[in-house]
Structures are given as C-alpha cells and as structure tokens.
Amino acid sequence: MDQHYQLLQKQKQILSYQQLQSLEILAMDNVELDTFLQSEYLENPMLEHKGDTKENALYSNIIHPSNEDQKWNQKIEESVDLREHLKNQIQIGREDKETIQIKEYLIECIEDSGYFTMPLGEIAVQCHASIENIRRCLNELKQLEPIGVFSANLEECLLYQVKRLNVDIPELETIIKNHLEDLGSGNIGKISRVVHISTAQVRKYALLISTLNPKPARGFSVKKTEYIVPDIIVRKDEKWEVILNDSWMGDYRICDFYMQMMEDTQDRELKEYFQEKVKRVKYIIKNVEQRRETLLRLANVIVDCQKDYLDNKGSLKPMTMYEAAEKMDVHPSTISRAVKGKYIQFPKETVLLKDMFSAKVAKNGVREDINAKEIKRMLCELIKNENRSKPYSDQNLKEILAERGIFISRRAVAKYREMLGIKRSFDRKEIE
C-alpha cells in the first residue's frame, strides 16, 4: 500500500480573546451587561464607577426601596395575599385557642411591607394576654415564610436572612447593624476604615447584602409586579428619537488612583498586575461602547423602515436581519447577536427586538410588503370565525390565503398556527 503526502492550504479565522469578548458583550441584554460590569468592578481595581457611586446604584434601593423605577416596564399578575399566606402556615390543630387568636391578631396587624412595629403592650391589652405570651407568639411568627417577615426594622430583616443562610461573618453583621446608610451613600472607604477590612471585601459584603430582600412582603401583596427592562427606547418629540436605556448603569472608566500607583511603583510584579488589569478594562470599555453604537445604528435602521407603523399609518414592513446587516455593512451574525434577548419600547408597546424582523411573503406572484405578523393575524381571524363543527385544515387555510393573493406552503401555515398556540383542526372540532 502506497502512502502519499499532500500539502493543503486552508484559510481559517481564529478569533482572539478580545473578539470573543466583544461578541459576548454584544449578545448581552442590559441586565446581563450590568451584572457583568458589576462583577468586573468588584474584582478589578482598575475599573472605577463615576457619576452616582456604584454602591449607591447597587444598594440605595435597599436603604430606600421604591416601587417606581423608570427603567422597568411592568406586567401585573394576581398574587397570594400576605396575611392569608401567613395564616395558612399556622398549625391550628396543634396549638391552643388563645395562641391561635393572638397569632391571627398579630398577622392582621402586620404592615403591608411585612414589618411589624406595634408596641407589644398595646397588643397585650387588646388580646387580654401577657406581654411574655405576645412576645413568644411573635417570635414564632418570625419563623414563617417569607424570611424576614415580622421584623421590626430593616436591620433585623436583613440579619434574619443572613442567619437563615448559615453565614457567620461578624464584619457583615456589623455593616448591616451600623453602616447601611453608608452603603446607600457609597461611603465604602469609611466602612473599610471603621470595620478594619479592605474596600474589596466591603464591596463583596455589599453585593451579598444587595441580594437580600429589604421588603419581606414583596410579591405577597394584592398584585405581584413582574418587570421587563427595555434595552432600547424609541420616542417622538418633533421626530423619532432612539435612546439606549442604560444610563441607570452609570459610567465606568479607568481608576486614576490605581493608574498613578501603577506609574509610581517600582515593584515589577505589582506593575505587571496593574498593566494586565488596565488592559482588560480598556478592552471592556471599548467593547461596551461598540455594543452601544451597534444597537443605536440597528434601532435607527428599524425606525427608518417602520415609520408608517410607528405613526399608526400601516403595519410592520417586512425586513430581515440580512437586509439590516447590509444597510449597516456588518455580518448578519452581528445582527443576530445584537437582537438576542433584547426589548425595544415604542410609545404603544414593548416587544422583543427580534419581533421587528420578518421575511417577505409572495403575493400575486411577486414580493410584496406583507410580513409574518400580518399572516398570523389573518390566520387568527380565519380560525376565530370558522365553523366549529367543520374547522379549517392547514390545507384549507393555505388555499384561502392563496385566494387573497398570499402564497405560502401548508407547512408554513402549520408553523404559524403552532407559533400562535392554536391546535390542529381535529382537536378544534366540536361535535354537535
């Protein structure tokens, strides 16, 4: 058997770490990007946060929690009432009548926030019971879910949650007891000096505190609020304007203090450490700015294409990601990453960015301005008005659309029907 050797020349692109990071950052939505920058800020001394201090941005909502935040769009859903939730946890069959009555009275007196601030003496008079018995019942109620309920104040609420996490860190408890206001104001240096720990350690403890729930009753009111963060906001004054909804993240930059330290130090290892960190910060800042530019350009392309839709003068025009990529002179994969998981907010609605793209559909044998969204609307209308005893099959729907000059395959009809969550004709049939 003869062996032959042959040289083959192939062209292969190998992405550098910086290129990979750029693609990863582009694919992040605003919440993911904020989490990424926050993590980098905690670990990289060369990354500094300007404007509102990062601690204020992260933790001020713990100190002064608010239900109004302009960066969110709200979706309201029904939820369980807090007091009913607490009453359901009382072991009625295992406690005497007086104890049950005291606990139910305490539950009725709880604040909507989940805190309990009424004087025990007043409760004892109302319930005709001793203060010791009232205190015992209150301590037992503090064991119920959600964690931190019946706390007297924010400090007790947070400390109780830390205790349930089985975390025994005296410095963390000291920060919660004495320095929550300092956290909210971003006075990390002051906390570091008083508690005698590094600023990096303070930031890590502060991050842990930010994961705790400052309102025990959150999610247990009459309504529960879920949030969508629009990444792009489109609004109109005299003309349509595109804004990236990322100002709430603040401004990240290279830390001047550590830059000076890097220049002054004679320690070779320390200098190399700082040089590596500042190099990483530069790449991150560059990639974040590139992401901003890409999203702004993409949003402006969408607005230019959909002005009639935005002005309520027509439906969405078909536009593919490939067409957008051509207009921006970038690769289609860049558009795909840019739209991943991101929302765009218009005056009348907030939708996924990817929903602004759809392919054109053949109408009367030529390419016309009708998109998938319009076809879905037609299918919904046809199925809504069909004869329930003889519903349209996918083939029937295909033929009806063809009569209207819209030519798509039966398989495409089935795909759109499934995307709408509509069952097959056999499952929709009603027997008279």
XYZ file of C-alpha atoms in Angstrom:
432
model
C 0.000 0.000 0.000
C 1.480 3.271 -1.107
C 1.468 6.308 1.152
C 1.155 9.782 -0.302
C 1.641 13.140 1.381
C -0.110 16.245 0.165
C 0.043 19.846 1.373
C -3.309 21.618 1.532
C -3.694 25.341 2.008
C -6.766 26.366 4.003
C -7.965 29.731 5.171
C -9.120 29.632 8.791
C -10.130 32.504 11.051
C -9.199 32.234 14.720
C -10.946 34.717 16.955
C -8.855 36.404 19.607
C -9.976 36.652 23.226
C -10.857 40.313 22.677
C -13.017 39.469 19.656
C -14.818 36.743 21.595
C -15.426 39.127 24.475
C -16.801 41.729 22.055
C -19.293 39.183 20.674
C -20.303 38.079 24.173
C -20.917 41.676 25.307
C -22.919 42.437 22.169
C -25.200 39.470 22.899
C -25.881 40.634 26.490
C -29.086 42.482 27.322
C -28.867 45.469 29.671
C -29.429 43.449 32.848
C -26.787 40.883 31.865
C -24.356 43.669 30.945
C -24.920 45.403 34.284
C -24.256 42.132 36.123
C -21.087 41.584 34.089
C -19.777 45.100 34.775
C -20.724 44.851 38.431
C -18.759 41.599 38.774
C -15.770 43.110 36.983
C -15.966 46.196 39.210
C -15.776 44.032 42.326
C -12.774 42.063 41.079
C -10.778 44.595 39.046
C -9.305 47.559 40.979
C -8.620 49.370 37.690
C -12.333 49.687 36.924
C -13.976 52.701 38.544
C -17.574 53.853 38.598
C -18.290 57.559 38.157
C -21.425 59.666 38.435
C -23.685 58.153 41.071
C -21.388 55.859 43.013
C -21.689 52.209 42.103
C -22.546 51.400 45.696
C -25.383 53.918 45.544
C -26.642 52.439 42.294
C -26.479 48.916 43.669
C -27.567 49.329 47.246
C -29.532 52.561 47.694
C -32.717 50.678 46.811
C -32.103 48.509 49.862
C -31.917 51.575 52.106
C -34.765 53.430 50.419
C -36.688 50.788 48.422
C -39.006 52.249 45.810
C -41.785 50.776 43.696
C -41.262 53.309 40.913
C -38.339 52.822 38.565
C -38.318 54.331 35.085
C -36.065 51.690 33.630
C -38.730 48.983 34.024
C -41.914 48.131 32.195
C -44.413 46.454 34.486
C -46.533 43.361 33.967
C -49.153 42.837 36.668
C -50.392 39.401 37.699
C -52.583 38.174 40.528
C -50.740 37.014 43.666
C -51.458 35.487 47.082
C -52.414 37.892 49.884
C -49.668 38.097 52.532
C -51.973 37.671 55.540
C -53.695 34.638 54.027
C -50.288 33.164 53.234
C -49.207 33.566 56.867
C -52.450 32.194 58.327
C -52.115 29.091 56.167
C -48.796 28.331 57.891
C -50.204 28.367 61.432
C -50.554 24.864 62.877
C -54.126 25.280 64.026
C -54.610 21.711 65.198
C -51.507 21.727 67.414
C -51.972 24.974 69.358
C -54.427 26.155 71.969
C -57.213 28.559 71.099
C -55.628 31.565 72.858
C -52.329 31.175 70.977
C -54.125 30.908 67.643
C -56.179 34.031 68.378
C -53.050 36.011 69.342
C -51.194 34.929 66.210
C -54.135 35.761 63.961
C -54.406 39.187 65.582
C -50.668 39.782 65.097
C -50.994 38.782 61.450
C -53.802 41.273 60.954
C -51.611 43.990 62.475
C -48.644 43.360 60.179
C -47.737 46.183 57.807
C -48.091 45.765 54.052
C -44.292 45.826 53.809
C -44.052 42.733 56.045
C -42.671 44.620 59.041
C -44.274 44.636 62.488
C -43.895 47.821 64.567
C -46.838 47.870 67.003
C -45.952 48.091 70.737
C -46.313 44.720 72.458
C -48.023 46.345 75.421
C -50.816 47.600 73.176
C -51.222 44.146 71.649
C -51.339 42.586 75.156
C -54.201 44.902 76.177
C -56.163 44.159 73.011
C -55.699 40.390 73.335
C -56.058 40.262 77.155
C -52.749 38.372 77.345
C -49.359 38.830 78.968
C -46.531 40.599 77.153
C -44.435 37.426 77.546
C -47.067 35.412 75.699
C -47.339 38.048 72.965
C -43.547 38.068 72.556
C -43.469 34.269 72.344
C -46.127 34.226 69.628
C -44.340 36.993 67.717
C -41.029 35.105 67.810
C -42.756 32.003 66.468
C -44.346 34.017 63.660
C -40.892 35.267 62.687
C -40.058 31.681 61.693
C -42.674 31.739 58.903
C -42.121 32.393 55.215
C -41.217 34.776 53.647
C -37.918 35.099 55.509
C -37.693 38.333 57.487
C -41.424 38.755 57.977
C -42.498 40.375 61.318
C -39.105 42.111 61.635
C -39.203 45.425 63.482
C -36.906 47.216 61.008
C -34.654 46.788 58.002
C -31.593 45.783 60.031
C -33.430 42.946 61.785
C -34.927 41.803 58.480
C -31.534 41.577 56.763
C -29.831 39.979 59.775
C -32.513 37.319 59.937
C -31.990 36.482 56.253
C -28.223 36.249 56.784
C -28.841 33.909 59.719
C -31.018 31.660 57.557
C -28.165 31.497 55.037
C -25.986 29.993 57.799
C -23.451 32.787 57.280
C -21.382 33.663 60.368
C -19.381 36.776 59.444
C -19.117 39.351 62.261
C -17.980 42.104 59.861
C -21.042 41.534 57.680
C -23.335 41.805 60.708
C -21.551 44.997 61.789
C -22.113 46.548 58.359
C -25.815 45.683 58.471
C -26.225 46.984 62.034
C -24.257 50.217 61.708
C -23.455 51.097 58.097
C -26.480 50.613 55.828
C -26.748 54.370 55.273
C -23.046 54.476 54.412
C -23.637 51.741 51.850
C -26.515 53.671 50.355
C -24.295 56.765 50.085
C -21.379 54.823 48.643
C -19.045 55.516 51.605
C -17.063 52.331 51.086
C -13.841 53.917 52.339
C -15.445 54.902 55.634
C -16.803 51.384 56.202
C -13.380 49.923 55.362
C -11.670 52.126 57.973
C -14.225 51.597 60.741
C -14.671 47.820 60.284
C -10.962 47.273 59.517
C -11.370 45.310 56.300
C -10.319 46.029 52.709
C -12.539 48.010 50.330
C -12.710 44.925 48.084
C -14.111 42.906 50.998
C -16.628 45.657 51.785
C -17.805 45.552 48.176
C -18.264 41.784 48.324
C -20.269 42.029 51.543
C -22.288 44.858 49.989
C -23.024 42.688 46.971
C -24.267 39.927 49.282
C -26.494 42.434 51.083
C -27.893 43.598 47.739
C -29.210 40.058 47.105
C -31.290 40.161 50.294
C -34.927 41.235 50.324
C -35.498 44.630 52.016
C -39.274 44.116 51.870
C -40.345 40.746 53.272
C -43.820 41.134 51.782
C -42.564 41.742 48.254
C -44.555 39.501 45.934
C -47.289 38.864 48.506
C -49.422 41.965 48.074
C -52.750 42.015 46.229
C -50.849 42.320 42.971
C -47.465 40.963 42.001
C -45.305 43.017 39.682
C -43.007 41.439 37.123
C -40.593 43.531 35.130
C -39.249 43.819 31.623
C -36.230 46.000 31.049
C -36.383 47.655 27.600
C -32.881 47.882 26.165
C -33.879 50.492 23.586
C -36.465 53.253 23.921
C -37.987 54.943 20.868
C -39.911 58.158 21.435
C -41.106 61.115 19.391
C -40.937 64.843 20.002
C -40.711 66.534 16.637
C -39.092 63.470 15.101
C -38.442 59.907 16.185
C -35.562 59.567 18.628
C -33.682 56.421 19.670
C -32.260 56.132 23.209
C -30.357 53.294 24.828
C -31.871 52.551 28.220
C -28.548 52.086 30.004
C -27.994 55.389 31.824
C -29.087 53.734 35.092
C -25.960 51.562 34.939
C -23.742 54.600 35.371
C -20.361 55.394 33.852
C -17.406 53.023 34.095
C -13.836 54.159 33.499
C -10.210 53.509 34.418
C -9.385 54.356 38.035
C -6.999 57.331 38.175
C -5.778 56.415 41.655
C -4.514 52.968 40.647
C -3.170 54.284 37.345
C -0.959 56.650 39.320
C 0.043 53.834 41.640
C 0.986 51.717 38.602
C 3.168 54.503 37.234
C 4.867 55.206 40.581
C 5.511 51.671 41.820
C 8.957 50.109 41.500
C 7.600 46.647 42.198
C 7.793 44.736 38.923
C 5.134 42.151 39.785
C 2.713 44.810 41.003
C 3.266 46.865 37.849
C 2.623 43.832 35.637
C -0.522 43.040 37.631
C -1.870 46.577 37.136
C -0.910 46.571 33.455
C -2.861 43.362 32.869
C -5.890 44.728 34.713
C -5.894 48.064 32.905
C -5.555 46.265 29.574
C -8.661 44.250 30.381
C -10.587 47.389 31.411
C -9.679 49.102 28.142
C -10.979 46.163 26.130
C -14.196 46.029 28.153
C -14.867 49.766 27.800
C -14.134 49.588 24.070
C -16.454 46.598 23.587
C -19.271 48.179 25.616
C -19.044 51.337 23.515
C -19.022 49.267 20.333
C -22.150 47.490 21.576
C -23.844 50.856 22.159
C -23.009 52.038 18.656
C -24.251 48.803 17.069
C -27.555 48.868 18.959
C -28.145 52.552 18.170
C -27.427 52.028 14.476
C -29.680 48.966 14.371
C -32.520 50.766 16.156
C -32.270 53.690 13.733
C -32.421 51.285 10.769
C -35.605 49.782 12.257
C -37.164 53.201 12.885
C -36.361 54.368 9.346
C -38.009 51.258 7.919
C -41.063 51.276 10.190
C -42.044 54.967 10.332
C -45.526 54.246 8.959
C -46.052 51.613 11.654
C -44.804 53.944 14.394
C -47.082 56.741 13.140
C -50.063 54.320 13.071
C -50.303 54.619 9.297
C -49.654 50.999 8.442
C -48.464 47.597 9.604
C -44.905 46.398 10.080
C -42.972 46.191 6.830
C -41.044 43.009 6.153
C -37.350 43.318 6.939
C -34.858 40.527 7.503
C -31.736 40.587 9.631
C -29.749 40.068 6.454
C -31.206 43.270 4.972
C -30.425 45.184 8.166
C -26.883 43.822 8.085
C -26.447 45.056 4.523
C -27.615 48.558 5.457
C -25.190 48.637 8.405
C -22.377 46.962 6.446
C -21.908 44.237 9.072
C -22.226 40.443 9.074
C -25.756 39.035 9.654
C -24.435 37.165 12.706
C -23.725 40.570 14.287
C -27.404 41.487 13.939
C -28.415 38.114 15.368
C -26.289 38.696 18.461
C -27.447 42.301 18.768
C -31.137 41.356 18.957
C -30.649 38.360 21.279
C -32.940 38.676 24.313
C -33.347 42.443 23.992
C -36.537 44.515 24.155
C -37.420 47.697 22.295
C -40.016 50.080 23.717
C -42.284 52.184 21.493
C -44.972 54.594 22.740
C -47.667 51.956 22.131
C -45.892 48.715 23.086
C -42.734 46.964 24.229
C -41.647 43.971 22.143
C -38.671 41.720 21.636
C -36.256 43.286 19.192
C -36.290 40.131 17.076
C -40.050 40.551 16.538
C -39.324 43.627 14.419
C -37.858 41.345 11.742
C -39.799 39.111 9.374
C -39.400 37.747 5.877
C -41.409 38.952 2.902
C -44.120 36.680 1.589
C -45.029 36.111 -2.051
C -48.267 37.843 -3.008
C -49.715 37.680 -6.530
C -46.516 36.046 -7.633
C -44.241 38.929 -6.603
C -42.562 40.111 -3.414
C -44.943 42.411 -1.564
C -44.986 44.288 1.741
C -46.701 41.667 3.836
C -44.960 40.021 6.743
C -45.334 37.023 9.010
C -47.084 39.079 11.691
C -49.809 40.064 9.238
C -50.245 36.452 8.140
C -50.611 35.348 11.760
C -53.295 37.995 12.234
C -55.174 36.663 9.186
C -54.926 33.073 10.420
C -56.263 34.102 13.835
C -59.203 35.855 12.183
C -59.988 32.910 9.908
C -59.879 30.351 12.704
C -61.884 32.602 15.037
C -64.738 32.758 12.514
C -64.583 29.171 11.258
C -67.401 26.619 11.546
C -66.665 24.840 14.831
C -68.173 21.590 13.600
C -66.003 21.693 10.470
C -62.833 23.677 11.250
C -60.306 24.631 8.590
C -57.415 22.266 7.991
C -53.966 23.669 7.285
C -54.569 22.916 3.600
C -57.866 24.844 3.721
C -56.129 27.813 5.319
C -53.376 27.678 2.678
C -55.987 27.785 -0.087
C -57.912 30.677 1.498
C -54.714 32.705 1.810
C -53.908 31.906 -1.821
C -57.314 33.308 -2.836
C -56.247 36.530 -1.125
C -53.031 36.535 -3.124
C -50.747 35.206 -0.369
C -48.871 32.093 -1.439
C -47.250 30.075 1.320
C -46.883 26.332 1.847
C -49.121 24.187 4.025
C -46.097 23.535 6.224
C -45.665 27.298 6.715
C -49.325 27.574 7.709
C -48.817 24.810 10.287
C -45.716 26.572 11.643
C -47.542 29.898 12.087
C -50.525 28.114 13.657
C -48.268 26.364 16.179
C -46.484 29.647 16.977
C -49.902 31.124 17.791
C -50.655 28.200 20.114
C -53.650 27.081 18.030
C -54.491 23.373 17.936
C -54.931 21.236 14.819
C -58.314 21.155 13.098
C -59.028 17.693 14.533
C -58.515 19.000 18.081
C -60.563 22.143 17.402
C -63.582 20.250 16.134
C -66.715 20.479 18.261
C -69.272 17.673 17.987
C -72.864 18.903 17.921
